[in-house]
CSV table of C-alpha atoms and ligand atoms in Angstrom, one decimal:
chain,number,residue,atom,x,y,z
A,1,UNK,CA,33.1,-25.2,22.0
A,2,UNK,CA,31.9,-23.5,25.4
A,3,UNK,CA,31.4,-25.4,28.6
A,4,UNK,CA,28.5,-24.1,30.7
A,5,UNK,CA,27.8,-27.1,33.1
A,6,UNK,CA,31.1,-28.1,34.3
A,7,UNK,CA,31.0,-31.9,35.4
A,8,UNK,CA,33.0,-32.5,38.9
A,9,UNK,CA,36.7,-33.1,36.8
A,10,UNK,CA,36.1,-30.4,34.6
A,11,UNK,CA,35.2,-27.9,37.6
A,12,UNK,CA,38.5,-29.0,38.8
A,13,UNK,CA,40.2,-28.5,35.6
A,14,UNK,CA,38.6,-25.2,35.5
A,15,UNK,CA,39.5,-23.8,39.3
A,16,UNK,CA,43.3,-24.7,38.8
A,17,UNK,CA,43.2,-23.0,34.9
A,18,UNK,CA,42.2,-19.9,37.1
A,19,UNK,CA,44.6,-20.5,39.7
A,20,UNK,CA,47.0,-20.9,37.4
A,21,UNK,CA,45.7,-18.4,35.1
A,22,UNK,CA,46.3,-20.6,31.9
A,23,UNK,CA,44.2,-19.5,29.1
A,24,UNK,CA,44.2,-19.8,25.4
A,25,UNK,CA,45.9,-17.4,23.5
A,26,UNK,CA,43.2,-15.0,23.2
A,27,UNK,CA,43.4,-14.8,27.1
A,28,UNK,CA,39.8,-16.5,27.6
A,29,UNK,CA,40.2,-19.8,29.3
A,30,UNK,CA,38.6,-23.0,27.2
A,31,UNK,CA,35.9,-23.4,30.2
A,32,UNK,CA,33.7,-20.8,29.0
A,33,UNK,CA,31.0,-19.9,31.8
A,34,UNK,CA,28.4,-18.5,28.9
A,35,UNK,CA,28.8,-15.2,27.5
A,36,UNK,CA,32.4,-14.5,28.8
A,37,UNK,CA,34.0,-12.3,25.4
A,38,UNK,CA,36.5,-14.5,23.4
A,39,UNK,CA,35.4,-17.7,23.4
A,40,UNK,CA,33.9,-19.3,20.2
A,41,UNK,CA,30.2,-19.7,20.2
A,42,UNK,CA,29.5,-23.2,17.9
A,43,UNK,CA,25.8,-22.7,16.6
A,44,UNK,CA,23.8,-25.2,15.2
A,45,UNK,CA,22.1,-23.8,12.4
A,46,UNK,CA,18.8,-25.9,10.7
A,47,UNK,CA,17.8,-24.1,7.6
A,48,UNK,CA,14.7,-25.3,5.6
A,49,UNK,CA,16.3,-26.2,2.7
A,50,UNK,CA,17.1,-24.5,-0.7
A,51,UNK,CA,13.9,-23.8,-1.9
A,52,UNK,CA,13.7,-20.4,-3.1
A,53,UNK,CA,15.6,-17.2,-4.0
A,54,UNK,CA,14.1,-15.9,-1.0
A,55,UNK,CA,15.8,-19.1,0.7
A,56,UNK,CA,19.0,-18.3,-0.8
A,57,UNK,CA,19.5,-14.5,0.6
A,58,UNK,CA,18.5,-16.2,4.0
A,59,UNK,CA,21.0,-18.5,4.3
A,60,UNK,CA,23.6,-16.0,3.0
A,61,UNK,CA,22.8,-13.8,5.3
A,62,UNK,CA,22.7,-16.0,8.2
A,63,UNK,CA,26.2,-17.1,7.2
A,64,UNK,CA,27.6,-13.8,7.0
A,65,UNK,CA,26.6,-13.2,10.6
A,66,UNK,CA,27.3,-16.4,12.3
A,67,UNK,CA,31.0,-16.1,10.7
A,68,UNK,CA,34.5,-16.7,12.7
A,69,UNK,CA,35.0,-13.3,12.1
A,70,UNK,CA,31.7,-12.9,14.4
A,71,UNK,CA,33.0,-15.0,17.2
A,72,UNK,CA,30.9,-18.0,15.7
A,73,UNK,CA,31.8,-21.7,14.6
A,74,UNK,CA,28.5,-22.7,12.8
A,75,UNK,CA,27.2,-25.8,12.0
A,76,UNK,CA,24.8,-25.6,9.2
A,77,UNK,CA,22.2,-28.2,7.7
A,78,UNK,CA,19.3,-27.8,5.1
A,79,UNK,CA,16.7,-30.3,5.5
A,80,UNK,CA,15.9,-30.1,1.7
A,81,UNK,CA,12.2,-28.7,2.7
A,82,UNK,CA,11.7,-32.3,4.8
A,83,UNK,CA,10.5,-31.9,8.4
A,84,UNK,CA,12.2,-35.3,9.8
A,85,UNK,CA,15.0,-34.6,8.4
A,86,UNK,CA,15.2,-30.9,9.9
A,87,UNK,CA,14.5,-32.4,13.3
A,88,UNK,CA,16.5,-34.9,13.0
A,89,UNK,CA,19.2,-32.1,12.4
A,90,UNK,CA,18.3,-30.3,15.6
A,91,UNK,CA,18.8,-33.8,17.4
A,92,UNK,CA,22.5,-33.9,16.1
A,93,UNK,CA,23.2,-30.6,17.5
A,94,UNK,CA,21.9,-31.6,20.9
A,95,UNK,CA,24.3,-34.6,20.5
A,96,UNK,CA,27.1,-32.2,19.6
A,97,UNK,CA,26.4,-30.2,22.8
A,98,UNK,CA,26.5,-27.1,20.4
A,99,UNK,CA,26.3,-23.6,22.6
A,100,UNK,CA,22.9,-22.4,20.9
A,101,UNK,CA,20.8,-23.8,18.3
A,102,UNK,CA,18.9,-21.6,15.1
A,103,UNK,CA,16.2,-23.2,13.2
A,104,UNK,CA,14.0,-21.7,10.1
A,105,UNK,CA,10.9,-24.4,10.9
A,106,UNK,CA,9.3,-25.7,7.7
A,107,UNK,CA,6.4,-26.5,9.5
A,108,UNK,CA,4.7,-25.1,12.5
A,109,UNK,CA,3.6,-28.1,14.0
A,110,UNK,CA,5.9,-31.1,15.7
A,111,UNK,CA,8.2,-29.3,17.5
A,112,UNK,CA,7.2,-29.8,21.2
A,113,UNK,CA,9.6,-32.9,21.9
A,114,UNK,CA,12.8,-31.7,20.2
A,115,UNK,CA,12.5,-28.4,21.6
A,116,UNK,CA,12.1,-30.0,25.2
A,117,UNK,CA,15.3,-31.7,24.4
A,118,UNK,CA,17.2,-28.8,23.6
A,119,UNK,CA,15.8,-26.9,27.0
A,120,UNK,CA,16.6,-30.2,28.8
A,121,UNK,CA,20.0,-30.0,27.4
A,122,UNK,CA,20.0,-26.6,28.6
A,123,UNK,CA,20.7,-25.4,24.7
A,124,UNK,CA,19.0,-21.9,24.1
A,125,UNK,CA,17.0,-21.9,20.9
A,126,UNK,CA,16.5,-19.2,18.6
A,127,UNK,CA,13.6,-19.5,15.8
A,128,UNK,CA,14.2,-17.1,12.4
A,129,UNK,CA,11.9,-16.3,9.6
A,130,UNK,CA,8.7,-18.8,10.3
A,131,UNK,CA,7.2,-19.8,13.5
A,132,UNK,CA,6.1,-23.0,15.3
A,133,UNK,CA,2.9,-23.6,17.4
A,134,UNK,CA,4.8,-25.3,20.3
A,135,UNK,CA,4.9,-23.2,23.7
A,136,UNK,CA,7.6,-20.2,23.9
A,137,UNK,CA,8.6,-21.1,27.1
A,138,UNK,CA,10.5,-23.7,24.1
A,139,UNK,CA,12.5,-21.4,22.7
A,140,UNK,CA,14.2,-18.2,23.6
A,141,UNK,CA,13.2,-16.0,21.1
A,142,UNK,CA,11.9,-15.4,17.1
A,143,UNK,CA,12.8,-12.8,14.7
A,144,UNK,CA,11.0,-12.7,11.2
A,145,UNK,CA,8.1,-11.5,9.4
A,146,UNK,CA,4.8,-10.6,9.6
A,147,UNK,CA,3.2,-13.1,7.2
A,148,UNK,CA,-0.3,-12.5,8.2
A,149,UNK,CA,0.0,-8.6,7.6
A,150,UNK,CA,2.0,-9.8,4.2
A,151,UNK,CA,-1.0,-11.6,2.9
A,152,UNK,CA,-3.6,-8.9,3.8
A,153,UNK,CA,-1.5,-6.2,2.1
A,154,UNK,CA,-1.5,-8.5,-1.2
A,155,UNK,CA,-5.1,-8.8,-0.7
A,156,UNK,CA,-6.2,-5.3,0.1
A,157,UNK,CA,-4.0,-4.3,-3.4
A,158,UNK,CA,-6.5,-6.9,-5.0
A,159,UNK,CA,-9.7,-6.1,-3.7
A,160,UNK,CA,-8.7,-2.4,-4.9
A,161,UNK,CA,-7.9,-3.4,-8.1
A,162,UNK,CA,-10.8,-5.9,-9.1
A,163,UNK,CA,-13.9,-4.6,-8.9
A,164,UNK,CA,-15.5,-6.7,-11.4
A,165,UNK,CA,-16.3,-10.1,-11.1
A,166,UNK,CA,-12.7,-11.7,-10.8
A,167,UNK,CA,-11.8,-15.9,-10.7
A,168,UNK,CA,-8.5,-15.9,-8.8
A,169,UNK,CA,-6.0,-19.3,-8.3
A,170,UNK,CA,-3.8,-19.5,-5.1
A,171,UNK,CA,0.1,-20.9,-5.6
A,172,UNK,CA,0.0,-21.8,-1.5
A,173,UNK,CA,3.6,-22.2,0.0
A,174,UNK,CA,4.6,-25.2,2.0
A,175,UNK,CA,1.6,-27.1,3.4
A,176,UNK,CA,1.4,-26.8,7.2
A,177,UNK,CA,4.3,-24.2,7.1
A,178,UNK,CA,3.5,-20.4,9.1
A,179,UNK,CA,4.0,-18.3,5.7
A,180,UNK,CA,1.6,-20.7,3.9
A,181,UNK,CA,-1.0,-20.3,6.6
A,182,UNK,CA,-0.5,-16.7,7.5
A,183,UNK,CA,-0.5,-15.5,4.3
A,184,UNK,CA,-3.5,-17.1,2.8
A,185,UNK,CA,-5.7,-16.0,6.4
A,186,UNK,CA,-4.2,-12.0,5.7
A,187,UNK,CA,-5.3,-12.4,2.4
A,188,UNK,CA,-8.5,-14.0,2.6
A,189,UNK,CA,-9.5,-11.6,5.4
A,190,UNK,CA,-8.4,-8.5,3.2
A,191,UNK,CA,-10.6,-9.6,0.3
A,192,UNK,CA,-14.1,-10.4,1.6
A,193,UNK,CA,-16.7,-9.1,0.7
A,194,UNK,CA,-15.0,-8.6,-2.8
A,195,UNK,CA,-15.8,-9.5,-6.3
A,196,UNK,CA,-13.0,-11.7,-6.3
A,197,UNK,CA,-13.8,-16.0,-6.4
A,198,UNK,CA,-11.4,-18.2,-5.4
A,199,UNK,CA,-11.9,-21.2,-7.8
A,200,UNK,CA,-8.6,-23.0,-6.7
A,201,UNK,CA,-5.8,-23.2,-4.2
A,202,UNK,CA,-2.7,-25.9,-4.7
A,203,UNK,CA,0.4,-25.9,-2.5
A,204,UNK,CA,3.6,-25.5,-5.2
A,205,UNK,CA,5.8,-26.1,-2.3
A,206,UNK,CA,7.5,-22.2,-2.4
A,207,UNK,CA,9.6,-23.9,-6.0
A,208,UNK,CA,9.3,-22.5,-9.2
A,209,UNK,CA,8.7,-25.8,-10.8
A,210,UNK,CA,6.3,-26.2,-8.4
A,211,UNK,CA,4.5,-23.0,-9.3
A,212,UNK,CA,4.7,-24.1,-12.7
A,213,UNK,CA,3.4,-27.2,-12.4
A,214,UNK,CA,0.4,-26.2,-10.3
A,215,UNK,CA,-0.1,-23.5,-13.1
A,216,UNK,CA,-0.1,-25.6,-16.1
A,217,UNK,CA,-2.7,-27.9,-14.1
A,218,UNK,CA,-5.0,-24.8,-13.2
A,219,UNK,CA,-4.8,-23.4,-16.8
A,220,UNK,CA,-5.9,-27.0,-18.2
A,221,UNK,CA,-9.2,-27.1,-16.0
A,222,UNK,CA,-10.1,-23.4,-16.4
A,223,UNK,CA,-8.6,-22.3,-19.8
A,224,UNK,CA,-6.2,-18.9,-20.1
A,225,UNK,CA,-9.8,-17.1,-20.2
A,226,UNK,CA,-11.2,-19.0,-16.8
A,227,UNK,CA,-8.5,-17.3,-14.7
A,228,UNK,CA,-8.5,-13.5,-14.2
A,229,UNK,CA,-6.1,-13.1,-11.3
A,230,UNK,CA,-3.0,-15.7,-9.6
A,231,UNK,CA,-1.8,-15.2,-5.8
A,232,UNK,CA,1.5,-16.6,-5.4
A,233,UNK,CA,2.4,-17.4,-1.7
A,234,UNK,CA,6.0,-16.4,-3.1
A,235,UNK,CA,8.1,-15.0,-6.0
A,236,UNK,CA,9.6,-18.0,-7.4
A,237,UNK,CA,5.9,-19.7,-7.8
A,238,UNK,CA,5.1,-16.7,-9.6
A,239,UNK,CA,7.7,-17.0,-11.6
A,240,UNK,CA,6.9,-20.6,-12.5
A,241,UNK,CA,3.4,-19.4,-13.1
A,242,UNK,CA,5.0,-16.7,-15.7
A,243,UNK,CA,6.5,-19.9,-17.8
A,244,UNK,CA,3.1,-21.7,-17.7
A,245,UNK,CA,0.8,-18.9,-18.7
A,246,UNK,CA,3.2,-17.9,-21.5
A,247,UNK,CA,3.7,-21.2,-22.8
A,248,UNK,CA,-0.4,-21.1,-22.9
A,249,UNK,CA,0.0,-18.3,-25.3
A,250,UNK,CA,-1.3,-15.6,-23.1
A,251,UNK,CA,0.7,-12.5,-21.3
A,252,UNK,CA,1.4,-12.5,-17.7
A,253,UNK,CA,0.4,-9.6,-16.4
A,254,UNK,CA,-2.0,-8.4,-18.9
A,255,UNK,CA,-4.2,-11.4,-19.7
A,256,UNK,CA,-3.5,-13.0,-16.3
A,257,UNK,CA,-2.9,-10.8,-13.9
A,258,UNK,CA,-0.3,-11.7,-10.8
A,259,UNK,CA,0.5,-10.3,-7.2
A,260,UNK,CA,3.2,-12.1,-4.9
A,261,UNK,CA,5.0,-11.6,-2.2
A,262,UNK,CA,9.1,-11.5,-1.5
A,263,UNK,CA,10.1,-9.1,-3.7
A,264,UNK,CA,13.4,-11.1,-4.4
A,265,UNK,CA,15.3,-9.8,-7.4
A,266,UNK,CA,13.9,-12.1,-10.2
A,267,UNK,CA,10.2,-11.2,-8.7
A,268,UNK,CA,11.1,-7.2,-8.8
A,269,UNK,CA,12.6,-7.8,-12.5
A,270,UNK,CA,9.2,-9.4,-13.8
A,271,UNK,CA,7.4,-6.5,-11.8
A,272,UNK,CA,9.4,-3.8,-13.7
A,273,UNK,CA,8.9,-6.0,-17.1
A,274,UNK,CA,5.5,-6.1,-16.1
A,275,UNK,CA,5.0,-10.0,-16.0
A,276,UNK,CA,3.7,-9.1,-12.3
A,277,UNK,CA,1.3,-6.8,-11.1
A,278,UNK,CA,2.0,-6.2,-7.4
A,279,UNK,CA,4.7,-7.9,-4.9
A,280,UNK,CA,4.2,-7.5,-1.1
A,281,UNK,CA,8.3,-7.9,0.1
A,282,UNK,CA,9.5,-10.6,2.7
A,283,UNK,CA,13.1,-9.6,4.2
A,284,UNK,CA,15.0,-12.3,4.4
A,285,UNK,CA,18.3,-10.5,5.8
A,286,UNK,CA,17.7,-11.8,9.2
A,287,UNK,CA,21.1,-12.9,10.4
A,288,UNK,CA,22.5,-9.9,12.1
A,289,UNK,CA,19.8,-9.9,14.4
A,290,UNK,CA,19.4,-13.8,15.0
A,291,UNK,CA,23.5,-13.5,16.1
A,292,UNK,CA,22.9,-10.5,18.0
A,293,UNK,CA,19.8,-12.4,20.0
A,294,UNK,CA,22.3,-15.8,20.4
A,295,UNK,CA,24.9,-13.7,22.1
A,296,UNK,CA,22.3,-12.2,24.5
A,297,UNK,CA,20.5,-15.0,24.9
A,298,UNK,CA,24.5,-16.7,26.0
A,299,UNK,CA,25.6,-13.5,28.0
A,300,UNK,CA,22.4,-14.1,30.1
A,301,UNK,CA,20.7,-10.8,28.9
A,302,UNK,CA,16.8,-10.7,28.6
A,303,UNK,CA,15.6,-10.5,25.1
A,304,UNK,CA,12.6,-9.9,23.6
A,305,UNK,CA,10.5,-13.1,22.4
A,306,UNK,CA,9.3,-11.9,19.4
A,307,UNK,CA,11.3,-9.4,16.8
A,308,UNK,CA,9.5,-8.5,13.8
A,309,UNK,CA,11.1,-6.6,10.6
A,310,UNK,CA,9.0,-4.3,8.6
A,311,UNK,CA,8.2,-5.2,4.9
A,312,UNK,CA,7.0,-2.9,2.2
A,313,UNK,CA,5.0,-3.7,-0.8
A,314,UNK,CA,5.5,-2.5,-4.6
A,315,UNK,CA,3.6,-1.6,-7.4
A,316,UNK,CA,5.6,-1.4,-11.1
A,317,UNK,CA,6.9,2.1,-10.8
A,318,UNK,CA,8.3,1.6,-7.3
A,319,UNK,CA,10.3,-1.7,-8.0
A,320,UNK,CA,11.9,0.5,-11.0
A,321,UNK,CA,12.9,3.2,-8.3
A,322,UNK,CA,14.1,0.3,-5.6
A,323,UNK,CA,15.7,-2.7,-8.2
A,324,UNK,CA,19.2,-1.0,-8.5
A,325,UNK,CA,20.0,-0.7,-5.1
A,326,UNK,CA,18.1,-4.0,-3.7
A,327,UNK,CA,20.6,-6.4,-1.3
A,328,UNK,CA,18.9,-9.5,-2.6
B,1,GZL,C1,9.3,-16.5,4.5
B,1,GZL,C2,9.7,-17.5,3.9
B,1,GZL,C3,9.1,-17.9,2.5
B,1,GZL,C4,9.1,-17.4,1.6
B,1,GZL,C5,9.5,-18.0,0.4
B,1,GZL,O1,9.8,-15.6,5.5
B,1,GZL,O2,9.8,-18.6,5.1
B,1,GZL,O3,9.8,-19.4,2.2
B,1,GZL,O4,8.3,-16.8,1.0
B,1,GZL,C6,10.8,-19.3,1.4
B,1,GZL,O5,10.0,-17.6,-0.5
B,1,GZL,O6,10.8,-20.3,0.5
């Protein structure tokens, strides 16, 4: 653990250390001064949970980047999609006096108090993946994706593809999360004035089981012939919908078309197999950028408040070409 604010005695110790030149084996003193080379950086990472294939890829990317070889000691917490548990995890990082905190916030709201506590404890916070509604002076930087644009790209495909009257159901992401809110907004703005009618919309919480059970409910309510299109906020819910549609004796991608977001491996395979019709990517490989931001912030370097990672989109032909080389 680095010491950024030295108490009286610690300062005395540090002065003595400097005078006698005693230091740890790698030549760095153990009274870290924020940004010195050789110090191990202790980082508390509050992950949402393990709700989807995207999340697994994001967690792997973060753990690889925040490794001991890269100079980090990572304290990892997955909050099982429970916003209260995630805030409690951040509070425990503050009590542990970590050097920096990284958060993938489950929901946008409710972060002001604990972010203020981190600021008062002089512990910088980096947001990765999702954003918060709290004031941006309460965190050092955010690295993630443009969820509104992802929704817009999916909506533009739907508007171009469906020119006759079309009945659509939506599998929403986690209620209150930035991707669910922004993807819905981007998609709805793109299909405005089209012949697509949203007949129902319900959260499947970004999980495969959630997507399957919500789609089962829609099929019971409207019948296979009553639904033309599914917009799923992520691939895991789309894959659950595929199971429900097939169990109802219909062909996903043919009888009921599906547009989704993420482009994780299983989603891309379903696209190649013709069970999903279009996928907009959401890149989970944010670890390197998040780790670089932590090091820069602790070194006192100025950083951009927002870093957006580019996404692409895939139809079946593009997925066939891309799938062999995908990293997630
Ligand atoms: C998006 C991310 C979302 C993914 C889901 O950046 O927060 O959460 O789209 C994941 O698959 O569960």
